[in-house]
mmCIF file with all atom_site columns, C-alpha atoms in Angstrom:
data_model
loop_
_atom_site.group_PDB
_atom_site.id
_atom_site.type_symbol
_atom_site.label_atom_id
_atom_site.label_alt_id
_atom_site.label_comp_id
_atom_site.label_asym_id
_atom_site.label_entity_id
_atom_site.label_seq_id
_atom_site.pdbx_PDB_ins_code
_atom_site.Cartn_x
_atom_site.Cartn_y
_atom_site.Cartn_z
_atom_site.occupancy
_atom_site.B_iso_or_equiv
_atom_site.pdbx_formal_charge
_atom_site.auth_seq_id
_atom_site.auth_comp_id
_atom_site.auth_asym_id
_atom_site.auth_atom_id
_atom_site.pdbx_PDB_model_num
ATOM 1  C CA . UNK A 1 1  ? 77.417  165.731 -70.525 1.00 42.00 ? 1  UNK A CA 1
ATOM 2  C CA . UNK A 1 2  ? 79.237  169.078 -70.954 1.00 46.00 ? 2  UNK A CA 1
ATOM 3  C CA . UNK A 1 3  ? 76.828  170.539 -68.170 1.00 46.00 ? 3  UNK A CA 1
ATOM 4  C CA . UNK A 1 4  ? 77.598  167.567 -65.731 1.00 44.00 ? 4  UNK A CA 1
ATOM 5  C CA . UNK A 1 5  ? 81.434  167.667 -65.855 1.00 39.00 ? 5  UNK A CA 1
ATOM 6  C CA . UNK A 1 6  ? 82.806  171.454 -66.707 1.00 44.00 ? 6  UNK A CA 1
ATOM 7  C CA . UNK A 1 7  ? 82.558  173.892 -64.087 1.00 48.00 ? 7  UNK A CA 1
ATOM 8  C CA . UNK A 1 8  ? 81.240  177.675 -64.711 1.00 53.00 ? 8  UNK A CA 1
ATOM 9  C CA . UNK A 1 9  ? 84.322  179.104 -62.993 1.00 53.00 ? 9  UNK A CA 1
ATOM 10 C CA . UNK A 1 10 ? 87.163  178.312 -60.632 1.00 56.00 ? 10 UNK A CA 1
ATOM 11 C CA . UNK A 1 11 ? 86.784  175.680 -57.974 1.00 63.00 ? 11 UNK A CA 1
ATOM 12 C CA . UNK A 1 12 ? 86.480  178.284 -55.245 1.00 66.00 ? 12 UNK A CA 1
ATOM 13 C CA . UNK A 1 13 ? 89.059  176.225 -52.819 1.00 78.00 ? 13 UNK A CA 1
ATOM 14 C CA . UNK A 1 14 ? 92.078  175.547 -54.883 1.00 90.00 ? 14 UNK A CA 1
ATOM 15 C CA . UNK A 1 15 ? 94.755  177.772 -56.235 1.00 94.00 ? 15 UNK A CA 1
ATOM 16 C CA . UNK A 1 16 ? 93.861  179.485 -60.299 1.00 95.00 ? 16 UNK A CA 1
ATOM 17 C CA . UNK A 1 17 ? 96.545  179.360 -62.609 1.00 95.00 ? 17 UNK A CA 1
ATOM 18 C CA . UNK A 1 18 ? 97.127  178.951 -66.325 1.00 96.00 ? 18 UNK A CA 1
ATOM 19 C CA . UNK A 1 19 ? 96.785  175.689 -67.968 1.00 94.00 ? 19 UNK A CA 1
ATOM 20 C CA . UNK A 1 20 ? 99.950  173.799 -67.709 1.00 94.00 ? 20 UNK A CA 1
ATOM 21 C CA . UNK A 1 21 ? 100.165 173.823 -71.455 1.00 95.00 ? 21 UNK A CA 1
ATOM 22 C CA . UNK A 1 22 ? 100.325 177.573 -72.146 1.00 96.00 ? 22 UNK A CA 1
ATOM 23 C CA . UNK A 1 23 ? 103.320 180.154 -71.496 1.00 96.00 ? 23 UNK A CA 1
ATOM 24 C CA . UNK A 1 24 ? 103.036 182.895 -69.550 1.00 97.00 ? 24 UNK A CA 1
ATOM 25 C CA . UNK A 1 25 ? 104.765 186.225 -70.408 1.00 97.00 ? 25 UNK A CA 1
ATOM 26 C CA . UNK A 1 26 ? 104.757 189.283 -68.955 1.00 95.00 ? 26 UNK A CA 1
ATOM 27 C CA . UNK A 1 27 ? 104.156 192.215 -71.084 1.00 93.00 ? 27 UNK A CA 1
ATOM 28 C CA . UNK A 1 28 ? 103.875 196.434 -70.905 1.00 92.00 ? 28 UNK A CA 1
ATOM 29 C CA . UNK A 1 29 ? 100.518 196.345 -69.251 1.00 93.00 ? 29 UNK A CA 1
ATOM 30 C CA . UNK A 1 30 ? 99.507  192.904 -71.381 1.00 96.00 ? 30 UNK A CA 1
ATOM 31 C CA . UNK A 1 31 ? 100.455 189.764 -71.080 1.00 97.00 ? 31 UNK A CA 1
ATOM 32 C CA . UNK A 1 32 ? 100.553 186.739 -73.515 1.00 97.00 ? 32 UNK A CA 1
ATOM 33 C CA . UNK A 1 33 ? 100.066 183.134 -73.334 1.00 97.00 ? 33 UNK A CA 1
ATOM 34 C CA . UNK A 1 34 ? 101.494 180.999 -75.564 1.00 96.00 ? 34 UNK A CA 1
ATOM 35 C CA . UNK A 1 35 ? 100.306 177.375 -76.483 1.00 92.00 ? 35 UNK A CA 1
ATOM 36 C CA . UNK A 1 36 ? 102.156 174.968 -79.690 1.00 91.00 ? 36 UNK A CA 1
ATOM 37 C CA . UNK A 1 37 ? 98.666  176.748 -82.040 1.00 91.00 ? 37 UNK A CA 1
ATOM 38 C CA . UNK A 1 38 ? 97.311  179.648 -80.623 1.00 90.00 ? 38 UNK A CA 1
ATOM 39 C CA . UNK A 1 39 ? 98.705  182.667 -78.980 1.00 93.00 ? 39 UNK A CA 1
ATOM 40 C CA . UNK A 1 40 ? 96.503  184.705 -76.339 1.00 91.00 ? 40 UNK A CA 1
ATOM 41 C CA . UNK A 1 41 ? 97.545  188.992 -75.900 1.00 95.00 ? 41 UNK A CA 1
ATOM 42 C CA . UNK A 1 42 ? 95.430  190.141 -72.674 1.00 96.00 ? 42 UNK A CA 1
ATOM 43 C CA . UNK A 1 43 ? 95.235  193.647 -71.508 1.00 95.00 ? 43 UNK A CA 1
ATOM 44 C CA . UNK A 1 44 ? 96.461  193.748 -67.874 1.00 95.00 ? 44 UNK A CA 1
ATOM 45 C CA . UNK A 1 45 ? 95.917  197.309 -66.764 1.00 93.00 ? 45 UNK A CA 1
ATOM 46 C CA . UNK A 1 46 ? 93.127  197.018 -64.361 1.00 93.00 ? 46 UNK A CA 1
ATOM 47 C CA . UNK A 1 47 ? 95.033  197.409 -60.841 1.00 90.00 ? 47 UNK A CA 1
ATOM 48 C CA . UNK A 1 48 ? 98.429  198.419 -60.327 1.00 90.00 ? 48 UNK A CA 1
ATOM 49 C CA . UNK A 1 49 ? 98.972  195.035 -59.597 1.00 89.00 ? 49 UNK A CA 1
ATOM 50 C CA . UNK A 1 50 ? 99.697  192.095 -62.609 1.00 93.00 ? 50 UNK A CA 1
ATOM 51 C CA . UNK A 1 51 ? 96.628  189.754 -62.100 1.00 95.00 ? 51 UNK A CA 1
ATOM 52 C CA . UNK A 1 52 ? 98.479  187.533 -65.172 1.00 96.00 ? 52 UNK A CA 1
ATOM 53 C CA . UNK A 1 53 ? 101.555 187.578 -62.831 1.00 96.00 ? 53 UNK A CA 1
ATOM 54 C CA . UNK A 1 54 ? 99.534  186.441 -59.386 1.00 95.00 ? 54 UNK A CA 1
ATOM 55 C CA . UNK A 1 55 ? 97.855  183.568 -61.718 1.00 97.00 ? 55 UNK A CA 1
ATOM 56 C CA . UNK A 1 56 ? 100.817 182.420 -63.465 1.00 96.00 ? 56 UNK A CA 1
ATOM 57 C CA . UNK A 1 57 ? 102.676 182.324 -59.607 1.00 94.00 ? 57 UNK A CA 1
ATOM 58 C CA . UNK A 1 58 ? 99.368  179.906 -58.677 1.00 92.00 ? 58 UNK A CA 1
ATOM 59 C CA . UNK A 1 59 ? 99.800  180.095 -55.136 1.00 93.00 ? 59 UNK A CA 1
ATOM 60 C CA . UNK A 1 60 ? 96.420  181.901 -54.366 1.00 94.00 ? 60 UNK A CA 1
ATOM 61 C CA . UNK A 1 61 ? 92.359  181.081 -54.915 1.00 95.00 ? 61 UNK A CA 1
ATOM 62 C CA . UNK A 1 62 ? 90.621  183.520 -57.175 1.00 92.00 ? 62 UNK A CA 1
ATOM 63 C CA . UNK A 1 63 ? 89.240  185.180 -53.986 1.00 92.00 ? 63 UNK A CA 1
ATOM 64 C CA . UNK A 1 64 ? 92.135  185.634 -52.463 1.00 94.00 ? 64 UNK A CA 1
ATOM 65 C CA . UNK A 1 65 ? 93.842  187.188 -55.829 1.00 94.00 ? 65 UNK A CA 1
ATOM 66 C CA . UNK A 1 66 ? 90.781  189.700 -56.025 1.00 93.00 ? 66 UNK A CA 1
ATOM 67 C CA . UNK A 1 67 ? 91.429  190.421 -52.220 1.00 93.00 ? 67 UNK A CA 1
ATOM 68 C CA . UNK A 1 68 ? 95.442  191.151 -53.099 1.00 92.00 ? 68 UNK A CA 1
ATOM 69 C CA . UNK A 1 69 ? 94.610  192.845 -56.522 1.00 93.00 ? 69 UNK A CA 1
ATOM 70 C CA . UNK A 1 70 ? 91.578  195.315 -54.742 1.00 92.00 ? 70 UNK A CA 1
ATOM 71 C CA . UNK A 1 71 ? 94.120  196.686 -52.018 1.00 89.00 ? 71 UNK A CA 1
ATOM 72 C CA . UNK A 1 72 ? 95.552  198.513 -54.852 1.00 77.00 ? 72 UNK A CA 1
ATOM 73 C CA . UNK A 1 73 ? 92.441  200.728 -55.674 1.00 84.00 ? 73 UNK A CA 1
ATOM 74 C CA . UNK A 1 74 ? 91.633  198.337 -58.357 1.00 89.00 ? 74 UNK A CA 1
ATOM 75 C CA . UNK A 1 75 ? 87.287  197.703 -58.882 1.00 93.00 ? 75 UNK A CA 1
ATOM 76 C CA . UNK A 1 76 ? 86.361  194.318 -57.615 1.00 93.00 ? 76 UNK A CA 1
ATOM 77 C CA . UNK A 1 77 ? 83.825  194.196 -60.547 1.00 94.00 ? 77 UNK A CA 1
ATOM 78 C CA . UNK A 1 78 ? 87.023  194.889 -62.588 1.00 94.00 ? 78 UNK A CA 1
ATOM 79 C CA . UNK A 1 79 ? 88.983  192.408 -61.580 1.00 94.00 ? 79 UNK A CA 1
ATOM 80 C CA . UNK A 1 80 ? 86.029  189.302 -61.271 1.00 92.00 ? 80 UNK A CA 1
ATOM 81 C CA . UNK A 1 81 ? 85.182  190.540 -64.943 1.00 94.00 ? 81 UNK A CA 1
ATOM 82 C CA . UNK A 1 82 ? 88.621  189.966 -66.033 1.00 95.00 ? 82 UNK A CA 1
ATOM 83 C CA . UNK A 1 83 ? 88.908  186.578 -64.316 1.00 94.00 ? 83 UNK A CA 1
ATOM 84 C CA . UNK A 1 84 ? 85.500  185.556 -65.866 1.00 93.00 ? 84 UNK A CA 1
ATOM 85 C CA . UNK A 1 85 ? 86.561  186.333 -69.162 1.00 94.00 ? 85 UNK A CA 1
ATOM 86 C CA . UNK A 1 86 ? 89.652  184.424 -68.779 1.00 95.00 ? 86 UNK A CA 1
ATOM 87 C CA . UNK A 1 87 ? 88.316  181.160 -67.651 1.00 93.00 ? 87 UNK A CA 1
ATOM 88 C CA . UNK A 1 88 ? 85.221  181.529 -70.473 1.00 92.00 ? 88 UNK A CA 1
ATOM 89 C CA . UNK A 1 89 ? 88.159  181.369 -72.935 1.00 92.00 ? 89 UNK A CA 1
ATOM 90 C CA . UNK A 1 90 ? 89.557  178.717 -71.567 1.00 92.00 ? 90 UNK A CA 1
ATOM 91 C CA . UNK A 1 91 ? 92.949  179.535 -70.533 1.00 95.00 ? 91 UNK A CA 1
ATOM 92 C CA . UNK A 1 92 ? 92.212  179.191 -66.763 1.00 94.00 ? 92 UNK A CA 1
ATOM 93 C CA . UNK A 1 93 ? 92.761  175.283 -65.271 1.00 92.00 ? 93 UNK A CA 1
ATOM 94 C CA . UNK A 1 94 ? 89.915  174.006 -64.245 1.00 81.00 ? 94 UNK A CA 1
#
């Protein structure tokens, strides 16, 4: 059932963000994102650019915040790592 119904990453045509449950704040490099139990820290010094920040904003798809984040010098691998690891722990709406 899990298989049929929960998608291995972002749905490629709408906008990534947080889910609407956690809090997003911006930190020295970091971020963290706050729900009522648990409390996320993520390193966010990949690209000169804040990938928490472009996510928390939600106006872009996840290609489209690699696109913005690789301008910067940042590795694509980099950045598509740090996105995987994100939505693997949940934190990503799906």
């Amino acid at each position: 059932m899990i298989d049929q119904h929960m998608l291995e990453r972002p749905a490629p045509e709408l906008p990534i963000r947080f889910r609407r449950d956690l809090q997003y704040k911006a930190g020295n490099r970091c971020f963290h994102l706050r729900s009522r139990n648990m409390e996320h820290r993520v390193l966010d010094d990949i690209a000169p650019t804040s990938v928490g920040h472009l996510i928390a904003y939600g106006n872009c798809t996840a290609s489209e915040l690699v696109r913005q984040v690789t301008t910067d010098g940042a590795s694509v691998l980099a950045v598509a790592d740090l996105l995987d690891q994100l939505y693997a722990a949940g934190v990503i709406e799906e």
